[in-house]
PDB file of C-alpha atoms in Angstrom:
ATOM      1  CA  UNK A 801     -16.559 -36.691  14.628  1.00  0.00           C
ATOM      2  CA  UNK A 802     -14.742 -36.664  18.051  1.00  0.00           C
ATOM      3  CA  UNK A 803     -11.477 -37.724  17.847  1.00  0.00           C
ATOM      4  CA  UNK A 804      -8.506 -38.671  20.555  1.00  0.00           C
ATOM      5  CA  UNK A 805      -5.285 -36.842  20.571  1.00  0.00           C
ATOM      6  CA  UNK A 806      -2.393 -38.130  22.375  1.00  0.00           C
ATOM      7  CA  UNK A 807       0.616 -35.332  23.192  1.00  0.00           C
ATOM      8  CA  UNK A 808       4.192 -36.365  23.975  1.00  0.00           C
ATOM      9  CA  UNK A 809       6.613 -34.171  25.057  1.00  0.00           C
ATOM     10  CA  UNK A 810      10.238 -33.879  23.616  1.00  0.00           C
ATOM     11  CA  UNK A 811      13.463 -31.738  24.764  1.00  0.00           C
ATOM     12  CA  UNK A 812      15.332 -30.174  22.156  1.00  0.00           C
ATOM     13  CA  UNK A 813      19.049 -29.877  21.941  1.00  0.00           C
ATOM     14  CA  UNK A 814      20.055 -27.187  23.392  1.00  0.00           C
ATOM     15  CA  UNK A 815      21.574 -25.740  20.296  1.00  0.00           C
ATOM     16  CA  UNK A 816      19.351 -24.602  17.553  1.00  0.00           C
ATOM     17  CA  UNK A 817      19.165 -26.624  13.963  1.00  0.00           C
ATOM     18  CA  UNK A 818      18.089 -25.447  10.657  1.00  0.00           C
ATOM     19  CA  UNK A 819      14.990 -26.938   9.827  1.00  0.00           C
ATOM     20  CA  UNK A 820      16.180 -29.518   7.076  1.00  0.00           C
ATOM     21  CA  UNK A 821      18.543 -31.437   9.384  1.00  0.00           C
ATOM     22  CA  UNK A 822      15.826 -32.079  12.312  1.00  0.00           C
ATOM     23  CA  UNK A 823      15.645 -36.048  12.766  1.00  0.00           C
ATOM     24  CA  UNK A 824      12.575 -37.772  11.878  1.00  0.00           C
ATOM     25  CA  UNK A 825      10.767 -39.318  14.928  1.00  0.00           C
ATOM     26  CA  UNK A 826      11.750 -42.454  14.662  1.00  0.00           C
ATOM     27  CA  UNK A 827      15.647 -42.152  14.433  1.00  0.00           C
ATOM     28  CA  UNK A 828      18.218 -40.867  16.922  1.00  0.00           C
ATOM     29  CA  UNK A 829      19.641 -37.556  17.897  1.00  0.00           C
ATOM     30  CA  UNK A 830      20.048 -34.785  15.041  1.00  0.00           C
ATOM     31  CA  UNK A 831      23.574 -33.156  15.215  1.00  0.00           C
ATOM     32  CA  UNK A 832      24.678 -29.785  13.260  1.00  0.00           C
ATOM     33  CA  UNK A 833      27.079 -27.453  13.633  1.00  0.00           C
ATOM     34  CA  UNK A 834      25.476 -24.014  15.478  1.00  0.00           C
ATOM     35  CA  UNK A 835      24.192 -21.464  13.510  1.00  0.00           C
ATOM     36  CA  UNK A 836      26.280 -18.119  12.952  1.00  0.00           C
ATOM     37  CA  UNK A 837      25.269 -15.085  15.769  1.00  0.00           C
ATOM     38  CA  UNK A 838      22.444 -13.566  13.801  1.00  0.00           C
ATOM     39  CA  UNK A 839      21.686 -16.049  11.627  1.00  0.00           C
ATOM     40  CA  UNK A 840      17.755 -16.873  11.316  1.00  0.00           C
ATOM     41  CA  UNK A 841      17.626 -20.643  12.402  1.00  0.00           C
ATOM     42  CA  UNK A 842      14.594 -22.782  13.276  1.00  0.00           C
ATOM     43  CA  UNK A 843      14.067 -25.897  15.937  1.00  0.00           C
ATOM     44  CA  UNK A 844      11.843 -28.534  15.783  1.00  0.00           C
ATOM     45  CA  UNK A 845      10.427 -31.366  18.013  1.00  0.00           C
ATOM     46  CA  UNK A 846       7.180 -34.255  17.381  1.00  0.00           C
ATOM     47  CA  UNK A 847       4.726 -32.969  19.539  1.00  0.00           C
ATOM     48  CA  UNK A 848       2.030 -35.062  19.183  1.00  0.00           C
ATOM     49  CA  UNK A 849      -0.153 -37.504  17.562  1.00  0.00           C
ATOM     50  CA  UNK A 850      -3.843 -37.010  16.972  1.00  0.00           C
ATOM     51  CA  UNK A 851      -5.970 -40.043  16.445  1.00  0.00           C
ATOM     52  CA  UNK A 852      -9.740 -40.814  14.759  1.00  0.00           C
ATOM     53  CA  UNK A 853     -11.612 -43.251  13.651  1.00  0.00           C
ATOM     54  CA  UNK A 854     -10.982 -46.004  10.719  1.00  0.00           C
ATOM     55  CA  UNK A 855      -7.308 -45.396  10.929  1.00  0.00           C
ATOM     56  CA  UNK A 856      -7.014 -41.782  10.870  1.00  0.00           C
ATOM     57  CA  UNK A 857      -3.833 -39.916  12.443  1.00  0.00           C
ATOM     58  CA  UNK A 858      -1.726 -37.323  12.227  1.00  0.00           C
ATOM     59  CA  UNK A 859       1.582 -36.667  13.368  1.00  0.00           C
ATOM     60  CA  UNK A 860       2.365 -32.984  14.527  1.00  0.00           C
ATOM     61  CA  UNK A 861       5.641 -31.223  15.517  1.00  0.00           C
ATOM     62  CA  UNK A 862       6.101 -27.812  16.613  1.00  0.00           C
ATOM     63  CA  UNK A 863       8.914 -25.635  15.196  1.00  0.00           C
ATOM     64  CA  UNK A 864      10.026 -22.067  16.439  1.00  0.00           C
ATOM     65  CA  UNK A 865      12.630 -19.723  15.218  1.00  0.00           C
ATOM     66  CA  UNK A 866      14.699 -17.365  16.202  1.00  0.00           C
ATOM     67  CA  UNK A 867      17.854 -15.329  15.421  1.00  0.00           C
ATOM     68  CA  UNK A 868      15.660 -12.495  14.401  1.00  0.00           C
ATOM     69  CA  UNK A 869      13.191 -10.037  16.436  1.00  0.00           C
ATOM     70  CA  UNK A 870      10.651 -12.150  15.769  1.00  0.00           C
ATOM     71  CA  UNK A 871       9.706 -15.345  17.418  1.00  0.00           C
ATOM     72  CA  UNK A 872       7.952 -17.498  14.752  1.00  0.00           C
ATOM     73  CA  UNK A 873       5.971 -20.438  15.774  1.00  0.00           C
ATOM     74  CA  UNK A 874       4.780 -22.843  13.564  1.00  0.00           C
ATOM     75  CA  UNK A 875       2.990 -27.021  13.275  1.00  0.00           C
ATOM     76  CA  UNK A 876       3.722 -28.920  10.283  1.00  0.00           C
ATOM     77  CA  UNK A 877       1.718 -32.402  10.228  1.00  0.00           C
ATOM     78  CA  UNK A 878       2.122 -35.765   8.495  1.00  0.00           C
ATOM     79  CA  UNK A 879      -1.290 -37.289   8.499  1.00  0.00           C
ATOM     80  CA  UNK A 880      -2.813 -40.405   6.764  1.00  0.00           C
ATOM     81  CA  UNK A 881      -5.269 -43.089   7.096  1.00  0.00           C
ATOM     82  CA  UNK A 882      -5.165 -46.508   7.769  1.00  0.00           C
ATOM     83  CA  UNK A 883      -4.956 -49.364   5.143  1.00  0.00           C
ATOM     84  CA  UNK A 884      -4.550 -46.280   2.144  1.00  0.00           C
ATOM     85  CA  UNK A 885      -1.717 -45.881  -0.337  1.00  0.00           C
ATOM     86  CA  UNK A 886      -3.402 -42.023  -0.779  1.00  0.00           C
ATOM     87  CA  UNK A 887      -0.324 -39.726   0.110  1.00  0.00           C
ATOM     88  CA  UNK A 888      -1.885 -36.294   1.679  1.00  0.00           C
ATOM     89  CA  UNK A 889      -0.527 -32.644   1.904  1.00  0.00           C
ATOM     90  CA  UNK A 890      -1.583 -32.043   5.497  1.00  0.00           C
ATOM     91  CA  UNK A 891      -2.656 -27.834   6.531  1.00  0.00           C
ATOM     92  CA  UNK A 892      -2.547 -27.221  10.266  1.00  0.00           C
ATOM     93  CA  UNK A 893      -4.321 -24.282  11.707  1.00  0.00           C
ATOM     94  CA  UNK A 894      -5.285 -23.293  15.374  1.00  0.00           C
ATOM     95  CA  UNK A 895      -3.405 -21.130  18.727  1.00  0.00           C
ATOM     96  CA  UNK A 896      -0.291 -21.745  20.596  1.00  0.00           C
ATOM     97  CA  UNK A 897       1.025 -20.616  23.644  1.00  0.00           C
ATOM     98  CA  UNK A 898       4.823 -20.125  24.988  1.00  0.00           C
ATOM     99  CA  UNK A 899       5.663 -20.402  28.732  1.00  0.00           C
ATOM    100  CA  UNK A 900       9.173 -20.411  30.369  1.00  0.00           C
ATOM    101  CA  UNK A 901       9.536 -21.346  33.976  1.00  0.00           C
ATOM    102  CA  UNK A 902       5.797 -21.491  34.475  1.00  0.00           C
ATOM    103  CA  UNK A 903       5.167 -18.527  33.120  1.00  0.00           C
ATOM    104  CA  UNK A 904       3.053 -17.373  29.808  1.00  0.00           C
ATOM    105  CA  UNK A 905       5.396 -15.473  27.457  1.00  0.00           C
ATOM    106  CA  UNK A 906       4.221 -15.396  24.212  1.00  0.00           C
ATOM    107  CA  UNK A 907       0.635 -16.393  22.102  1.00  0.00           C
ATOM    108  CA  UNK A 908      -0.659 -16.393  18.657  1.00  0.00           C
ATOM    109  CA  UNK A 909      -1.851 -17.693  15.892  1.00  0.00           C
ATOM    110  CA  UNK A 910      -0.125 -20.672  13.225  1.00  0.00           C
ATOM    111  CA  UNK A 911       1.589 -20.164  12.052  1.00  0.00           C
ATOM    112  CA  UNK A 912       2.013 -16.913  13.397  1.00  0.00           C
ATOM    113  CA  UNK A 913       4.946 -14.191  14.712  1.00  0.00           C
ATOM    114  CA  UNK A 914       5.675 -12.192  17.843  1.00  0.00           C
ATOM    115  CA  UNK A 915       8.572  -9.843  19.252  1.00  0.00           C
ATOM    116  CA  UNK A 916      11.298 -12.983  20.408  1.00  0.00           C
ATOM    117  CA  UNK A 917      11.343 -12.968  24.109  1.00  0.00           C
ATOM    118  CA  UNK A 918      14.883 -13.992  24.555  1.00  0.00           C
ATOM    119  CA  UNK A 919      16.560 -17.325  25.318  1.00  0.00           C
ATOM    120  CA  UNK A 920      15.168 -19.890  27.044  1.00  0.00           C
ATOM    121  CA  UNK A 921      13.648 -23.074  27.884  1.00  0.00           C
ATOM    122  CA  UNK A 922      10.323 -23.098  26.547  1.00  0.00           C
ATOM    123  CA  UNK A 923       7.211 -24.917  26.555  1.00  0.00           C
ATOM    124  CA  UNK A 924       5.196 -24.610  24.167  1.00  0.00           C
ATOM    125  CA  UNK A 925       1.530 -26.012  23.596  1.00  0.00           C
ATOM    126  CA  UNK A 926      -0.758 -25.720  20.314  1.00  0.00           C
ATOM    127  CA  UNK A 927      -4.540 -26.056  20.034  1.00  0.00           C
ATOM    128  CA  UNK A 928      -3.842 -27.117  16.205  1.00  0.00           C
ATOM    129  CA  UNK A 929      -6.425 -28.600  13.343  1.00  0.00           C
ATOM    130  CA  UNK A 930      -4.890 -30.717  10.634  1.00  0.00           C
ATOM    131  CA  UNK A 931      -6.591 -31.307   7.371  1.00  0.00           C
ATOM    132  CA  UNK A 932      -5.505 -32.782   4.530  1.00  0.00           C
ATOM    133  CA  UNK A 933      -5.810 -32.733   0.706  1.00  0.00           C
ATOM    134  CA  UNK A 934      -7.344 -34.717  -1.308  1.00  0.00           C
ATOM    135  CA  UNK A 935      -9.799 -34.903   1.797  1.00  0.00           C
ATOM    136  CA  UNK A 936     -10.046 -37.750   4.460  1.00  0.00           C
ATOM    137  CA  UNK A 937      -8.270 -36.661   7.695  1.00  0.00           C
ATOM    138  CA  UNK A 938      -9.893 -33.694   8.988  1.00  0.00           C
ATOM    139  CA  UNK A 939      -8.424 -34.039  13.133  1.00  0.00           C
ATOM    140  CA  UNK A 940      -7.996 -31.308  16.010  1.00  0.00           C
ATOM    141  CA  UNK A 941      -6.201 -31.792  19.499  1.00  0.00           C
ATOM    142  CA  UNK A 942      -3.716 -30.301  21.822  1.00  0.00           C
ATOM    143  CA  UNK A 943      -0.092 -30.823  21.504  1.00  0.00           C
ATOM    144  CA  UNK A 944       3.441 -29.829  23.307  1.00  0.00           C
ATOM    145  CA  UNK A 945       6.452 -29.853  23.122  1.00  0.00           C
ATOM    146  CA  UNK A 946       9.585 -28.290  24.631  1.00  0.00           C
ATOM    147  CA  UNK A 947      12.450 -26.144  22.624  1.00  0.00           C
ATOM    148  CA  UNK A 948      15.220 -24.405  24.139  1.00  0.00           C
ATOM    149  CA  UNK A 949      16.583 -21.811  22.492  1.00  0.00           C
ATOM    150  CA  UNK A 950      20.104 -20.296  22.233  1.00  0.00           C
ATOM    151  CA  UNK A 951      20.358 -17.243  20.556  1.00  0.00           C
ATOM    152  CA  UNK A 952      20.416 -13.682  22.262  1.00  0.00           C
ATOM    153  CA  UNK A 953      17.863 -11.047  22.135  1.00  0.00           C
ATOM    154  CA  UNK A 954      18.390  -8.898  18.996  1.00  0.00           C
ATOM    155  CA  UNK A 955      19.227  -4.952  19.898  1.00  0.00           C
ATOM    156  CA  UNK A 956      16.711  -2.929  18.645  1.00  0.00           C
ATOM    157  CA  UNK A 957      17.525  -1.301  15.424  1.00  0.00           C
ATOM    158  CA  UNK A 958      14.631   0.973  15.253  1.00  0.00           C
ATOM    159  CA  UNK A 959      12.296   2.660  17.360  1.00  0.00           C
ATOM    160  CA  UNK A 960       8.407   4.210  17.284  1.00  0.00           C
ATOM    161  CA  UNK A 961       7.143   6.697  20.001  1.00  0.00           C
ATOM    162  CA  UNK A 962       4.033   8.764  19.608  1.00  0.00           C
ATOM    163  CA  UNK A 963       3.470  12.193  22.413  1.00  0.00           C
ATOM    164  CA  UNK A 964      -0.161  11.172  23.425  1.00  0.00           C
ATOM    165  CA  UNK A 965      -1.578   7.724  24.663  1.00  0.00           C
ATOM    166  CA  UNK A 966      -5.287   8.188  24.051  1.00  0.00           C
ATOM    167  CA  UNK A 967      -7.858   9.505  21.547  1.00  0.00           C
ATOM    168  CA  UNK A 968     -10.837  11.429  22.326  1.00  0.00           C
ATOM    169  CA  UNK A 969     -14.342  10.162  21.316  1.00  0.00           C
ATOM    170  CA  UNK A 970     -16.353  12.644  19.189  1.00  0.00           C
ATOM    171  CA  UNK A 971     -13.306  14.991  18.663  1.00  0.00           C
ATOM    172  CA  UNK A 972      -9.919  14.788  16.395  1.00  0.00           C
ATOM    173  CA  UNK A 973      -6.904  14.096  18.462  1.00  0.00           C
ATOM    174  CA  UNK A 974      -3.529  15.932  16.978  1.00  0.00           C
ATOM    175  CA  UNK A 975      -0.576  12.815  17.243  1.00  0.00           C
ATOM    176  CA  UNK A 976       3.143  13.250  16.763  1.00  0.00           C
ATOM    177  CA  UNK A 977       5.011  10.058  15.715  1.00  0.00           C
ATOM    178  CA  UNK A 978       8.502   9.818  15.948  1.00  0.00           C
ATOM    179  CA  UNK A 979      10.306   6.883  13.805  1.00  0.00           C
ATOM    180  CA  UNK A 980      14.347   6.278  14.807  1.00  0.00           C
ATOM    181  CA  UNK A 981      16.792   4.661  13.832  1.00  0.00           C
ATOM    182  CA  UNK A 982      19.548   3.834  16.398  1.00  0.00           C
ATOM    183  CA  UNK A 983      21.665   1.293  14.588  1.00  0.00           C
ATOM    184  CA  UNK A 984      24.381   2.234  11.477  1.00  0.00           C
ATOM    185  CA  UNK A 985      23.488  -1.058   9.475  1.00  0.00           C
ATOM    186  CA  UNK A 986      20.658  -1.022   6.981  1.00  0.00           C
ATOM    187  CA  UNK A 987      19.767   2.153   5.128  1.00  0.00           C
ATOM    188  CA  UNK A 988      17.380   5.100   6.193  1.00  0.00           C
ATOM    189  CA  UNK A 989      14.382   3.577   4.566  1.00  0.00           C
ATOM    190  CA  UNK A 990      11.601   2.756   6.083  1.00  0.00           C
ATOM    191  CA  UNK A 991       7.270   2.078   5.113  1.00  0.00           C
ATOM    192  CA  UNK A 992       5.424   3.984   8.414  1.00  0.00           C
ATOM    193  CA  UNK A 993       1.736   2.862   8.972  1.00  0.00           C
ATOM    194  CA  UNK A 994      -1.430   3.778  11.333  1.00  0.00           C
ATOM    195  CA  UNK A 995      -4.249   1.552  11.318  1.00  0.00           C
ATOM    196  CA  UNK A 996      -7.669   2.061  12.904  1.00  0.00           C
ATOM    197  CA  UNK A 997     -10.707  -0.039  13.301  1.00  0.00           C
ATOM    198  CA  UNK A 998     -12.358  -0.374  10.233  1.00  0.00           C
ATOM    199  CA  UNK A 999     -16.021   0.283  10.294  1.00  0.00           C
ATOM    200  CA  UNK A1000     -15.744   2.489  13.363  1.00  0.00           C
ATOM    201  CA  UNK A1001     -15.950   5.777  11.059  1.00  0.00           C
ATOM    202  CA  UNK A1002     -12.243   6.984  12.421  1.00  0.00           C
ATOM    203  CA  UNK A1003     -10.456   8.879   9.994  1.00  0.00           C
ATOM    204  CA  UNK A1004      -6.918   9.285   9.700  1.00  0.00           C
ATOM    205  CA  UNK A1005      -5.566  12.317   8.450  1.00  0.00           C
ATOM    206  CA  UNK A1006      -2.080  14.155   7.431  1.00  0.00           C
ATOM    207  CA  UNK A1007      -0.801  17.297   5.185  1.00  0.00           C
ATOM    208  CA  UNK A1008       2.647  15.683   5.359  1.00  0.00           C
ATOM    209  CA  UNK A1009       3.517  15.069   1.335  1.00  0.00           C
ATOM    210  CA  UNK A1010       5.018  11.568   2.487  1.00  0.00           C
ATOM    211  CA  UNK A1011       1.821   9.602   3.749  1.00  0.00           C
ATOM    212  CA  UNK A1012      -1.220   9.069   1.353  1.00  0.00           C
ATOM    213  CA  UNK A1013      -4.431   7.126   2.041  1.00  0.00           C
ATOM    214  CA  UNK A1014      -4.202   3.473   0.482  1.00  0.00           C
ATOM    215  CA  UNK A1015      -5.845   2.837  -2.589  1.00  0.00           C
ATOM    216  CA  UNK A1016      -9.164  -0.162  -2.293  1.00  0.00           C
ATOM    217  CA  UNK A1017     -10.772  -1.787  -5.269  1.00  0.00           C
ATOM    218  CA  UNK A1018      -9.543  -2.695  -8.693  1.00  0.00           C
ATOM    219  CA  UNK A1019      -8.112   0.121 -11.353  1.00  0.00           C
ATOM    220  CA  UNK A1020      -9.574   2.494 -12.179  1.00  0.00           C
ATOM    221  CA  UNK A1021     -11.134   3.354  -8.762  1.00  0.00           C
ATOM    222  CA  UNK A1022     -10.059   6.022  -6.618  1.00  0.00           C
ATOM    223  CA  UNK A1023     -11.359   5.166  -3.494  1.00  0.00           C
ATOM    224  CA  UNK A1024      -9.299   5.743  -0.558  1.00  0.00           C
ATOM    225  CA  UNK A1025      -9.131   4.113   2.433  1.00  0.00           C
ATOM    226  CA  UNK A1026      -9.616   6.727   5.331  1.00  0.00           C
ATOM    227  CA  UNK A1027      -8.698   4.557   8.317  1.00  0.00           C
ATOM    228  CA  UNK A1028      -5.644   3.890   7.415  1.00  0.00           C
ATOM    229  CA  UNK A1029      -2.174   5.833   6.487  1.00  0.00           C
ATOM    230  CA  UNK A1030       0.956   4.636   4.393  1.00  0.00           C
ATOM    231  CA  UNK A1031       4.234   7.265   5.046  1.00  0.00           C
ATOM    232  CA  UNK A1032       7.249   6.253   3.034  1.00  0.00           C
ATOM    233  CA  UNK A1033       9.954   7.499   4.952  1.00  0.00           C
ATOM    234  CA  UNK A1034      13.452   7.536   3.315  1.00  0.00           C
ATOM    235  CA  UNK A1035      15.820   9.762   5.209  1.00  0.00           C
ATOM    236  CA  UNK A1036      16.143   7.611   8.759  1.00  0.00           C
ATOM    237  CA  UNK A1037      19.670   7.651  10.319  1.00  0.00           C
ATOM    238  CA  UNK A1038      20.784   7.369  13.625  1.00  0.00           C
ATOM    239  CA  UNK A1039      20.843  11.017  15.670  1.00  0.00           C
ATOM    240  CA  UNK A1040      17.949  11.889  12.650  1.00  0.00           C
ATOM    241  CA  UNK A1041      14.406  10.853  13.737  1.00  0.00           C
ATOM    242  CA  UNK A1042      11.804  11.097  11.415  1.00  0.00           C
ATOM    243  CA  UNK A1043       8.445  12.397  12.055  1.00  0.00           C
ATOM    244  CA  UNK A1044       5.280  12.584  11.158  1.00  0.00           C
ATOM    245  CA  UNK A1045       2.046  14.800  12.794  1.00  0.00           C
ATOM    246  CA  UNK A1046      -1.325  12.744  11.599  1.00  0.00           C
ATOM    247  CA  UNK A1047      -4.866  13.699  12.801  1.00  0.00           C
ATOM    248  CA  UNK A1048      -6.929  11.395  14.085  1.00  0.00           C
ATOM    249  CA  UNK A1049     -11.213  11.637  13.977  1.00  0.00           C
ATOM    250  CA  UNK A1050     -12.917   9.432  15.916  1.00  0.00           C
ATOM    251  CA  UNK A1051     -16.861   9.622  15.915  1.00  0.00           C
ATOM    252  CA  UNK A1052     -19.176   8.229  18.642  1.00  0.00           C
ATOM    253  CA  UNK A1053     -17.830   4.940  18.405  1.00  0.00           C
ATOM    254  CA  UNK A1054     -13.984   4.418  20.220  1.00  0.00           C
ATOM    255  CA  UNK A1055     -11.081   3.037  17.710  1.00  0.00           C
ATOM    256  CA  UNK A1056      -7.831   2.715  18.653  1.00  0.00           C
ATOM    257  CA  UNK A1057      -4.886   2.986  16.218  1.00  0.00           C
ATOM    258  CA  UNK A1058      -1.848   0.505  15.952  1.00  0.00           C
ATOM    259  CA  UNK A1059       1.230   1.373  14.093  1.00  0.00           C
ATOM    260  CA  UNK A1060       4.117  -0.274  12.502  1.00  0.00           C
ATOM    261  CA  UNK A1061       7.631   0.258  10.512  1.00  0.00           C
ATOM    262  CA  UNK A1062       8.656  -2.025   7.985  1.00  0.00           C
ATOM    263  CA  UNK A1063      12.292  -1.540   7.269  1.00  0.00           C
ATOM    264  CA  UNK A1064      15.093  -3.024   5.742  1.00  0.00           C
ATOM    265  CA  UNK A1065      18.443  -3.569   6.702  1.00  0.00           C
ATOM    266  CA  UNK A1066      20.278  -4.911   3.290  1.00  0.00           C
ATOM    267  CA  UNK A1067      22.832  -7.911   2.690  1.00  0.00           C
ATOM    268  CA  UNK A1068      23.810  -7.799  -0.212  1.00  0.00           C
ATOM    269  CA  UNK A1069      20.989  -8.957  -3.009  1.00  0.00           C
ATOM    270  CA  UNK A1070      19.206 -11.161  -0.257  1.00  0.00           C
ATOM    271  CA  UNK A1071      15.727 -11.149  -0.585  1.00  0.00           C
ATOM    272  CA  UNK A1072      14.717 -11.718   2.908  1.00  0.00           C
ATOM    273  CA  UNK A1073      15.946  -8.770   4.549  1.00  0.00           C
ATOM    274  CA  UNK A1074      14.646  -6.062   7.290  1.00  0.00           C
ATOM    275  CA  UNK A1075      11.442  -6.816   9.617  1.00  0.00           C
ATOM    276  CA  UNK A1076       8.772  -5.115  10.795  1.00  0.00           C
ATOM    277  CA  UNK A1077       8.506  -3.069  14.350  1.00  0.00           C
ATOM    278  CA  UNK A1078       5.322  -2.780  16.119  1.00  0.00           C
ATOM    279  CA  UNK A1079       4.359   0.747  17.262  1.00  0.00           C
ATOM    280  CA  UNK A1080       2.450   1.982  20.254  1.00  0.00           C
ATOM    281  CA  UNK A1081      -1.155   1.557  20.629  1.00  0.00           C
ATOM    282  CA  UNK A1082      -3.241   4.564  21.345  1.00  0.00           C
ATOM    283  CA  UNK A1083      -6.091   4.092  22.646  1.00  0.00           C
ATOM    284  CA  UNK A1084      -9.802   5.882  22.803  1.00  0.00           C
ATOM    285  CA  UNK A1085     -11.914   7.074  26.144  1.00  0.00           C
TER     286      UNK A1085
END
């Protein structure tokens, strides 16, 4: 059923709010003290309202956070119908994009995560579906809105290099990964992956006793999964890289391989600690 979204466009405060003390809509300014240097914090404005038939709506904002290395965009809706009492949960789903000064930044998915590109004024606009349960408002449209955040860049804590950029088809390719850590906070642990294209055949390979295959299926099978590679690495510290030789089979179709670094960087007996690092990309001619 076609439906007819209408997009408004808000400025945020130029300080960022936790997510609890953002104003609804309809009343006036929100007002919070700033959040601690560090300190994971997320800002919020109404971005739009997408309208159907017979009373259908919904009423989306779009939130991003920051105070982390990630920048984490996200659309939570409020949608109902017309002349109902029915009180819906309301799922949004689709792309956004991030642009500051005209220019494209940032993309993904909702709600979805990439490497925080710094302070800024930022417009941001959403491609975003909202559906709701029990069933009734099923709406998609475009929506923006603009955020401006405050906090700095995080340094870099950790770091991934790898000595080649490119596999070679029908041959295995000998890589060299080195995993750093630069900062003193946090401990030296750290989970070290490789991924390649599954169905592509490419095999990923290592004698080092730290990395092992992931286990597929349900206990008791064995099966291991050969395009991918798990190192638990325990002994990072800054001035002590880690690293870790893997080889790398590709057949006549190309793969590349992605890798990552989850780490951790304790407080305490916080559960949300750490983040994850993405690697380099090598890629296959």
């Amino acid at each position: 059923m076609p439906t007819h979204p209408t997009t408004l466009k808000a400025l945020a405060g130029a300080a960022l709010l936790p997510l609890a003390l953002v104003t609804p809509a309809w009343g006036g300014p929100a007002t919070a003290a700033a959040p601690k240097a560090g300190q994971p914090a997320t800002l919020c404005a109404v971005a739009g309202t997408l309208r159907g038939d017979h009373g259908r709506h919904a009423v989306v904002s779009l939130c991003a956070g920051s105070g982390t290395p990630r920048f984490s965009v996200s659309a939570p809706a409020s949608c109902g119908r017309a002349g109902t009492r029915v009180r819906y949960n309301c799922r949004s789903e689709g792309t956004w994009t991030a642009a500051r000064s005209g220019k494209t930044l940032a993309a993904g998915t909702l709600s979805g995560s990439v490497v925080y590109p710094g302070p800024g004024t930022y417009d941001i606009t959403a491609t975003v579906r909202v559906r709701s349960a029990p069933a009734g408002v099923d709406l998609t449209g475009t929506v923006r809105a603009t955020l401006t955040l405050t906090d700095p860049r995080a340094e870099p804590t950790h770091a991934i290099t790898v000595d080649r950029a490119a596999l070679a088809r029908n041959a295995t390719t000998t890589l060299t990964y080195t995993v750093r850590r630069d900062s003193e906070e946090g401990d030296g642990s750290g989970r070290f992956g490789l991924i390649g294209e599954a169905g592509t055949g490419v095999r990923i390979a290592t004698s080092d006793a730290r990395c092992v295959n992931p286990l597929v299926g349900a206990y008791p099978a064995k099966t291991r999964l050969p395009s991918s590679l798990d190192c638990a690495l325990t002994e990072l510290q800054p001035g002590h890289p880690e690293r870790v030789t893997v080889r790398v089979t590709v057949g006549g179709t190309c793969s590349t391989v992605v890798s990552k670094l989850g780490y951790w960087m304790p407080n305490g007996q916080d559960l949300e600690t750490g983040g994850m690092l993405e690697g380099p990309k090598v890629t296959c001619v």
